[in-house]
Short mmCIF file of C-alpha atoms and ligand atoms in Angstrom, two decimals:
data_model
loop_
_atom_site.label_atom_id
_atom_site.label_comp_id
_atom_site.label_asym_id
_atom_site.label_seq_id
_atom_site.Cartn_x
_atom_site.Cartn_y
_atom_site.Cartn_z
CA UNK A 1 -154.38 109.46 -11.52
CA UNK A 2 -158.06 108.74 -10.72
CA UNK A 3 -161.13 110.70 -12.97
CA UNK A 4 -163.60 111.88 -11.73
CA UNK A 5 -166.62 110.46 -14.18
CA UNK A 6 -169.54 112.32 -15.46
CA UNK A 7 -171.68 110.94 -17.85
CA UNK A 8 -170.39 113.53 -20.64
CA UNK A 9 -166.91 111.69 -19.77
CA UNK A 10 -168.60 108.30 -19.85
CA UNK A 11 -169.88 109.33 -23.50
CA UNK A 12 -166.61 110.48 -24.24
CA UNK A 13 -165.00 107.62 -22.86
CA UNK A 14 -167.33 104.82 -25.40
CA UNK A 15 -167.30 107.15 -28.38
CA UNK A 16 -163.12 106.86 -28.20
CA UNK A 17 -163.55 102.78 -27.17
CA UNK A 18 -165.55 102.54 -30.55
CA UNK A 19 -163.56 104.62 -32.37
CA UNK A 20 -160.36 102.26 -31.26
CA UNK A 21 -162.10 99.31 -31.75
CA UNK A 22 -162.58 99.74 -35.23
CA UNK A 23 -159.30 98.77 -35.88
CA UNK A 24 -159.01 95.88 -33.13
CA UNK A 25 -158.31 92.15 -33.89
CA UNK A 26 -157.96 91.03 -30.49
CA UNK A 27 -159.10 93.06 -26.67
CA UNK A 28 -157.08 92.98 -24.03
CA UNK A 29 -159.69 93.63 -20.72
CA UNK A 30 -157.44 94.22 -17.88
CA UNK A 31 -159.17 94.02 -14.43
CA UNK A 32 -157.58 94.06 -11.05
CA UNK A 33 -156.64 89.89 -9.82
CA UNK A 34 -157.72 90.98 -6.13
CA UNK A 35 -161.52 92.62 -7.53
CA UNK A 36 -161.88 90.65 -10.85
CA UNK A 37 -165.79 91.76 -10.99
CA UNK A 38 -165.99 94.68 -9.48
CA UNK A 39 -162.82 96.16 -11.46
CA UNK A 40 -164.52 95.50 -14.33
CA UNK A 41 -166.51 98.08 -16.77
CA UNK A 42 -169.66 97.69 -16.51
CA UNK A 43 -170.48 97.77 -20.24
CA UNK A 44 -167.08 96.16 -21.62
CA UNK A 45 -169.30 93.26 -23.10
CA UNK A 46 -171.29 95.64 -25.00
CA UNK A 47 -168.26 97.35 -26.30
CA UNK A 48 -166.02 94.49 -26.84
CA UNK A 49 -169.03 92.59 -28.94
CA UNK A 50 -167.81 90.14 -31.05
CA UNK A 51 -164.17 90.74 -30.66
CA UNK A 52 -162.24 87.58 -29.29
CA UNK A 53 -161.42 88.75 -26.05
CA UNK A 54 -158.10 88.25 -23.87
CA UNK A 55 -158.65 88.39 -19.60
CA UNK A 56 -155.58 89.95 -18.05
CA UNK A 57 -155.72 89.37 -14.02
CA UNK A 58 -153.47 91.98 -12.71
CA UNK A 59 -151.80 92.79 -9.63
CA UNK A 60 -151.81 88.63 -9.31
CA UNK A 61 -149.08 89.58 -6.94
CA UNK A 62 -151.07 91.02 -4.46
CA UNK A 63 -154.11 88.53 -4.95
CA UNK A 64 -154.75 85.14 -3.40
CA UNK A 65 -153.83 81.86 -5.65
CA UNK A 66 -156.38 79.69 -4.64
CA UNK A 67 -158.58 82.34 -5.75
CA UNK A 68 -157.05 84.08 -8.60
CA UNK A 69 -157.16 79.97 -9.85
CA UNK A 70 -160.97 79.86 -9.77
CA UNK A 71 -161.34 83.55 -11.60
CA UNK A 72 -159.58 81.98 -14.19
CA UNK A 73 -162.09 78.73 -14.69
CA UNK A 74 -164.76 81.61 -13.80
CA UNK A 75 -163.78 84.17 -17.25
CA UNK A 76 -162.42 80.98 -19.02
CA UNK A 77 -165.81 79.71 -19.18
CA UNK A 78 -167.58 82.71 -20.36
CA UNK A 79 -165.17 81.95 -23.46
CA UNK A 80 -162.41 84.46 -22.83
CA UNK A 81 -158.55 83.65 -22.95
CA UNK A 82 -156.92 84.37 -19.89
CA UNK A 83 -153.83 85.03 -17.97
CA UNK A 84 -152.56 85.86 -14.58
CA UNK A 85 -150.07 88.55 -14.60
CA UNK A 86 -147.95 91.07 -12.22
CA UNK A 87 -147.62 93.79 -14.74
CA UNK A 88 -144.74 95.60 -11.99
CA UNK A 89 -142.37 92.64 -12.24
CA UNK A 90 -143.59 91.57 -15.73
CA UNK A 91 -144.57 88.41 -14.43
CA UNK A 92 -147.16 86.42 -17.18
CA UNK A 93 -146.55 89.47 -19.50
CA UNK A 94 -144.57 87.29 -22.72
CA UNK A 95 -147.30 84.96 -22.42
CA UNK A 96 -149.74 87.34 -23.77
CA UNK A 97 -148.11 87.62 -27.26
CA UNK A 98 -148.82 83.99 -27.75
CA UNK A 99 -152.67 84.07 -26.21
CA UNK A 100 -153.93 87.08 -28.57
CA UNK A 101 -152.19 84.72 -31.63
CA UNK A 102 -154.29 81.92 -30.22
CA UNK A 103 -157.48 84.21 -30.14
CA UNK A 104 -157.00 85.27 -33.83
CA UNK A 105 -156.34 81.87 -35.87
CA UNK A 106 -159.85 81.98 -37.36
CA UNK A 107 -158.41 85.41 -38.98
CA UNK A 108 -155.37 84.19 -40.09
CA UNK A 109 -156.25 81.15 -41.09
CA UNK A 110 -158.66 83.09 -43.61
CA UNK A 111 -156.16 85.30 -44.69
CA UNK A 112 -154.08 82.50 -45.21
CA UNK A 113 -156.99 80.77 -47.03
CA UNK A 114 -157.12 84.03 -49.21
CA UNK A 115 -153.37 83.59 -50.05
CA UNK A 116 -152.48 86.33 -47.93
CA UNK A 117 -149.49 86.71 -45.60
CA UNK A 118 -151.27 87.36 -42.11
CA UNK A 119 -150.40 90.47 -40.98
CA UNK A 120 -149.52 91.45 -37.70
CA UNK A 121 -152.92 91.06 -35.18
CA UNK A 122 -153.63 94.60 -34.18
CA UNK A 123 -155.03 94.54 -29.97
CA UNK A 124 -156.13 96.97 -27.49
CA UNK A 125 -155.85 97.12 -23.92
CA UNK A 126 -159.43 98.07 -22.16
CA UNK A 127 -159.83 98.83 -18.70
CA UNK A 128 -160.78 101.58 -15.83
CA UNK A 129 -158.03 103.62 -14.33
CA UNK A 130 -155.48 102.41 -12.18
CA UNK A 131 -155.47 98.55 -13.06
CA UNK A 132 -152.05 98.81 -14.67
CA UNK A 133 -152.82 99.67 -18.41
CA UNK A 134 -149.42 101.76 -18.90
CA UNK A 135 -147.65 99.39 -16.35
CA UNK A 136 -148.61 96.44 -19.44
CA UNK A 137 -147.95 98.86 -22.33
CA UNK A 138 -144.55 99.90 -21.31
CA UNK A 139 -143.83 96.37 -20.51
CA UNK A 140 -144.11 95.07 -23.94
CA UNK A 141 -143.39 98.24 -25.48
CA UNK A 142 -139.97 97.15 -23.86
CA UNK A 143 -139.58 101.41 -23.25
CA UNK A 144 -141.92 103.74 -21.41
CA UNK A 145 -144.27 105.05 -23.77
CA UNK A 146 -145.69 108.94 -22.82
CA UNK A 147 -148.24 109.30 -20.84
CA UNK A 148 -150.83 111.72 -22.54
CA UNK A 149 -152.88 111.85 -19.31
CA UNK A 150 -154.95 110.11 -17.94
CA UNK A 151 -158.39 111.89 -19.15
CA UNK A 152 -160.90 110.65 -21.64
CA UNK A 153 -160.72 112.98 -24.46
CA UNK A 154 -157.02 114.01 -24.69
CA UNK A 155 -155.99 112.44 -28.00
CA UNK A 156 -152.70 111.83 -29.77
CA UNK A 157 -151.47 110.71 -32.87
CA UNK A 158 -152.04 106.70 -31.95
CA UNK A 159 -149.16 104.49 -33.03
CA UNK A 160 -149.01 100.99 -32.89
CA UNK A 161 -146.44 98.91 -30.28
CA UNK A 162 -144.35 96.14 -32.06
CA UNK A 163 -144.76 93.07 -29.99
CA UNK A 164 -142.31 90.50 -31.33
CA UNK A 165 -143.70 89.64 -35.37
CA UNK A 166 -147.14 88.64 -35.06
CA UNK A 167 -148.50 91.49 -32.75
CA UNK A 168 -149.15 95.31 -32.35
CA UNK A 169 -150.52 97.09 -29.54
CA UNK A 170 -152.12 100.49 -29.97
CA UNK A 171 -149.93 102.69 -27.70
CA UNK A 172 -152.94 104.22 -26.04
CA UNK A 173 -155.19 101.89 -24.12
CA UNK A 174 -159.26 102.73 -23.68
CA UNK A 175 -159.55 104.23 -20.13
CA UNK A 176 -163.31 102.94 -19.05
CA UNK A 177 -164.85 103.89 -16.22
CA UNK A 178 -165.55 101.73 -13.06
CA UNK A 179 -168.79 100.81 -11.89
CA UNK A 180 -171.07 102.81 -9.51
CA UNK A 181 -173.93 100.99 -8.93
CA UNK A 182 -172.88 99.81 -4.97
CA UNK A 183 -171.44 100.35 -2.05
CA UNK A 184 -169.40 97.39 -1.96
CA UNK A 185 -167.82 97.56 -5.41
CA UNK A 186 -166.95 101.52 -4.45
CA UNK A 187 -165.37 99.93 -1.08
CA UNK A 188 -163.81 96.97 -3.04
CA UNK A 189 -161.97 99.98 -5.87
CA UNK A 190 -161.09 102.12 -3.22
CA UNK A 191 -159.66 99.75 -1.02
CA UNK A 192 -157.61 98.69 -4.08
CA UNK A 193 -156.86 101.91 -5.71
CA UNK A 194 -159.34 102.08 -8.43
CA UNK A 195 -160.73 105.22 -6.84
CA UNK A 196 -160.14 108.20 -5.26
CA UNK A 197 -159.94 107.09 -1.29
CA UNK A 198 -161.14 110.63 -0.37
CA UNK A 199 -164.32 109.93 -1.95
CA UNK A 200 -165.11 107.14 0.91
CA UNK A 201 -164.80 107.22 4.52
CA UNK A 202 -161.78 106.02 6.11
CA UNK A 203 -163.68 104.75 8.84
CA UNK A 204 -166.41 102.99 6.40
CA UNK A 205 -163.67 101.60 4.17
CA UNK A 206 -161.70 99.81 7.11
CA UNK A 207 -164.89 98.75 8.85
CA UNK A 208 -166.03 96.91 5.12
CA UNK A 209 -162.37 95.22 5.34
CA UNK A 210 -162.48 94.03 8.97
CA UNK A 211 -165.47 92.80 8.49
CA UNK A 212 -164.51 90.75 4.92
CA UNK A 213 -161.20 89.80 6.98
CA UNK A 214 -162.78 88.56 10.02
CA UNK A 215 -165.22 85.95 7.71
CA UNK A 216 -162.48 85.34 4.83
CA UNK A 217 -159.07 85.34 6.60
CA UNK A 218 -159.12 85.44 10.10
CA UNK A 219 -156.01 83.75 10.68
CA UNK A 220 -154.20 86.02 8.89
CA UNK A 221 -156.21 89.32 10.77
CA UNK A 222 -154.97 86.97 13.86
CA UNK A 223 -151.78 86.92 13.05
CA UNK A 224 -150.99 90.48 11.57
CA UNK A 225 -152.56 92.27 14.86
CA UNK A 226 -151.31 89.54 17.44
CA UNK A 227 -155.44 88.71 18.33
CA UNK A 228 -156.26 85.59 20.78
CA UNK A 229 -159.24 85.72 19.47
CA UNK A 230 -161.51 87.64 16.87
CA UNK A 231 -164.53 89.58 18.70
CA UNK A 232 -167.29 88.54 17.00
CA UNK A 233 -168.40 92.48 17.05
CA UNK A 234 -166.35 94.60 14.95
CA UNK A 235 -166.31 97.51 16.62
CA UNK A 236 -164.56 95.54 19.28
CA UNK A 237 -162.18 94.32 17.11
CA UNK A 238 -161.65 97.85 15.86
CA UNK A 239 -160.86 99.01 18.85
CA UNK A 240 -158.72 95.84 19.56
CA UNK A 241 -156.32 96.15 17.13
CA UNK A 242 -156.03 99.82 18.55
CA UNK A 243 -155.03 98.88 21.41
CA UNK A 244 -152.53 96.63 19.60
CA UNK A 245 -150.97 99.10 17.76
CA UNK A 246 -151.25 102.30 20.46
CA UNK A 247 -153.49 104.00 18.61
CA UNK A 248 -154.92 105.46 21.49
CA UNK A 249 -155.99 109.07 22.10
CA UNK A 250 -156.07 110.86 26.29
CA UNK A 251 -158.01 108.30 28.36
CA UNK A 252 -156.96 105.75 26.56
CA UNK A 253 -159.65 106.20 23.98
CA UNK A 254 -159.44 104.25 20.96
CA UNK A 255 -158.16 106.57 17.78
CA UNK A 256 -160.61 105.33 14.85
CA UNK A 257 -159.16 107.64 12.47
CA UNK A 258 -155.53 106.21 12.66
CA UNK A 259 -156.97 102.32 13.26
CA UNK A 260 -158.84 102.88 9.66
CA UNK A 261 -155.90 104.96 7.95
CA UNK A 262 -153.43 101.67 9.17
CA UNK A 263 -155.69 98.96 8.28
CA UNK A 264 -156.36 100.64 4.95
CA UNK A 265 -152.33 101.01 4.16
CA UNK A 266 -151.56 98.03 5.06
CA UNK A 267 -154.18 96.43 2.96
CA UNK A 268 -152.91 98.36 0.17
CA UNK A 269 -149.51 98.03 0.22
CA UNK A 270 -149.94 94.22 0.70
CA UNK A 271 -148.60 94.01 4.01
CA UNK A 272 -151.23 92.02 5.29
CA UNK A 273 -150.32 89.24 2.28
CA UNK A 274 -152.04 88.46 -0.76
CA UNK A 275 -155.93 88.82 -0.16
CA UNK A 276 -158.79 88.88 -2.81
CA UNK A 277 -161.62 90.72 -2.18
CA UNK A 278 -163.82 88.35 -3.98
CA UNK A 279 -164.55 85.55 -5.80
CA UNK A 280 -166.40 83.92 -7.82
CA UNK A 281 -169.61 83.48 -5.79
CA UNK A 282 -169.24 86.65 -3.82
CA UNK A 283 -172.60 88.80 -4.38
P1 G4P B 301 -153.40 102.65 -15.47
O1 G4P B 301 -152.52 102.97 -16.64
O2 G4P B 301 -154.36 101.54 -15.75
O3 G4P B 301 -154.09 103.83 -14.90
O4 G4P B 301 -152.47 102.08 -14.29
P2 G4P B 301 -150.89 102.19 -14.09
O5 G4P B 301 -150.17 101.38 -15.10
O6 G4P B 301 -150.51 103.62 -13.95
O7 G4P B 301 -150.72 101.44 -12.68
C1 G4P B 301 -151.33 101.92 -11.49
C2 G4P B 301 -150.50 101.50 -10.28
O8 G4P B 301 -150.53 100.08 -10.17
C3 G4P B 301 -149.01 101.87 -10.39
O9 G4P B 301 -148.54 102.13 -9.09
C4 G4P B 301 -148.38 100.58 -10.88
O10 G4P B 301 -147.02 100.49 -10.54
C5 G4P B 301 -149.20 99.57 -10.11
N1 G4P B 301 -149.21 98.25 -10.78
C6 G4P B 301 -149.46 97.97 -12.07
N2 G4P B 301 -149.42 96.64 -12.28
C7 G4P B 301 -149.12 96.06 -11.10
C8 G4P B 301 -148.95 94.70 -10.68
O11 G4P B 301 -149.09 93.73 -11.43
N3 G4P B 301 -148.67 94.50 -9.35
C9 G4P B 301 -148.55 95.53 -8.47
N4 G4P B 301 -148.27 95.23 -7.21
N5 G4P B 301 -148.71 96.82 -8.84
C10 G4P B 301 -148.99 97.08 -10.13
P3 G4P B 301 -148.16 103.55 -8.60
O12 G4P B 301 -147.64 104.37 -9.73
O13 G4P B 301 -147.35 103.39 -7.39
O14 G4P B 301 -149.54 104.12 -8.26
P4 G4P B 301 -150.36 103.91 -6.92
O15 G4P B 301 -150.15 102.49 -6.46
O16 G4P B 301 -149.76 104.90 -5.99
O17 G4P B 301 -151.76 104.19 -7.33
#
């Protein structure tokens, strides 16, 4: 389910991040492999001060290696931990147990220091709708845990997850909400599912993919569309792959609408392979 995000929701949405936090060992920022950046909240670093910090890429499935590979030098360097994970198959997903134990030695080495028994390290999963935080939760949960909607705001009792000895999730992760600032992040979450599609133009939305296709991976645009060659106009390709695919309307006009509604699906459901959307040096 996708909110829609006001700024009383934003408010609502960081009052119940701090609130959660309070009791937070470890975070757990989930962001989408494909849009590492643009998936992420824009004031998670803010929130998440001083906490040691654990970088889930998910949906690695649907990403490119090669690129998912240099995200993680990219958020390993700005001193997170971080993994690569397919929350749907549960790829990645034990590893995380052992990262978050990792994150938190200082703090159990103190307790330990104190004579204490370390106690199980409490973590939270941040991140804006639709990046998989129930997929995860239910995954190490082990059971599907209820969904109290997906709205900032609607509380329930919190309980903590068991995960093995050592760790405990809180059951309900902090929904955040995405960023809004431009054009191509909105194109980038909509394309991947972190926003409402109706929001954008079809037409827009495929026109921003051809276009990142046709420079990123035009073999593969090539391939999936049965192109000679790649018009160096993308209008023209548009209309190419139209023709392709018989989207075409009385007079053998090219349909736009059903061009942009295929290219989006089949973006989406990964039919076109594993694609990022950016990378590292992408502005
Ligand atoms: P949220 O709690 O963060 O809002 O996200 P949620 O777990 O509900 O996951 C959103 C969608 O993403 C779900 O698909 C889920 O199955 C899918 N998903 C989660 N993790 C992965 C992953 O690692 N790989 C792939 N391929 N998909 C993943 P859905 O219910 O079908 O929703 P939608 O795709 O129709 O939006």
């Amino acid at each position: 389910m996708t909110i829609q995000w006001f700024p009383g929701h934003m408010a609502k949405a960081r009052r119940e991040a701090k609130e959660k936090l309070k009791l937070i060992d470890v975070v757990i920022e989930l962001v989408d492999a494909r849009i590492p950046l643009s998936s992420r909240n824009p004031v998670i670093d803010e929130l998440a001060k001083g906490k040691p910090r654990l970088v889930l890429l998910n949906k690695a499935d649907l990403a490119d290696p090669n690129h998912t590979k240099a995200w993680m030098s990219y958020f390993e360097n700005l001193g997170n931990a971080v993994l690569q994970i397919d929350a749907q198959k549960g790829t990645g997903v034990k590893s995380i147990s052992q990262e978050v134990q990792k994150l938190a030695k200082p703090l159990t080495d103190k307790m330990r220091a104190k004579g204490m028994n370390p106690r199980a390290i409490r973590a939270l999963i941040l991140g804006i709708p639709n990046v998989g935080k129930s997929t995860i939760i239910n995954r190490l949960a082990g059971k599907k845990i209820a969904k109290i909607g997906d709205k900032p705001g609607i509380t329930k009792a919190q309980q903590w997850i068991k995960v093995g000895k050592q760790m405990e999730l809180l059951d309900t992760p902090g929904i955040l909400w995405p960023k809004f600032e431009d054009q191509a992040v909105g194109y980038r979450l909509a394309l991947t599912g972190a926003i409402k599609e109706e929001i954008l133009d079809f037409q827009e939305m495929s026109v921003f993919l051809l276009r990142f296709l046709k420079d990123h991976y035009p073999e593969r645009l090539k391939e999936r569309y049965q192109l000679t060659l790649i018009p160096e106009d993308v209008i023209e390709l548009f209309e190419e792959i139209g023709k392709k695919r018989g989207c075409l309307m009385s007079g053998g006009i090219v349909d736009y609408d059903r061009v942009a509604e295929i290219l989006f699906r089949e973006f989406r459901s990964g039919t076109m392979g594993r694609i990022s959307l950016e990378t590292p040096s992408t502005k």
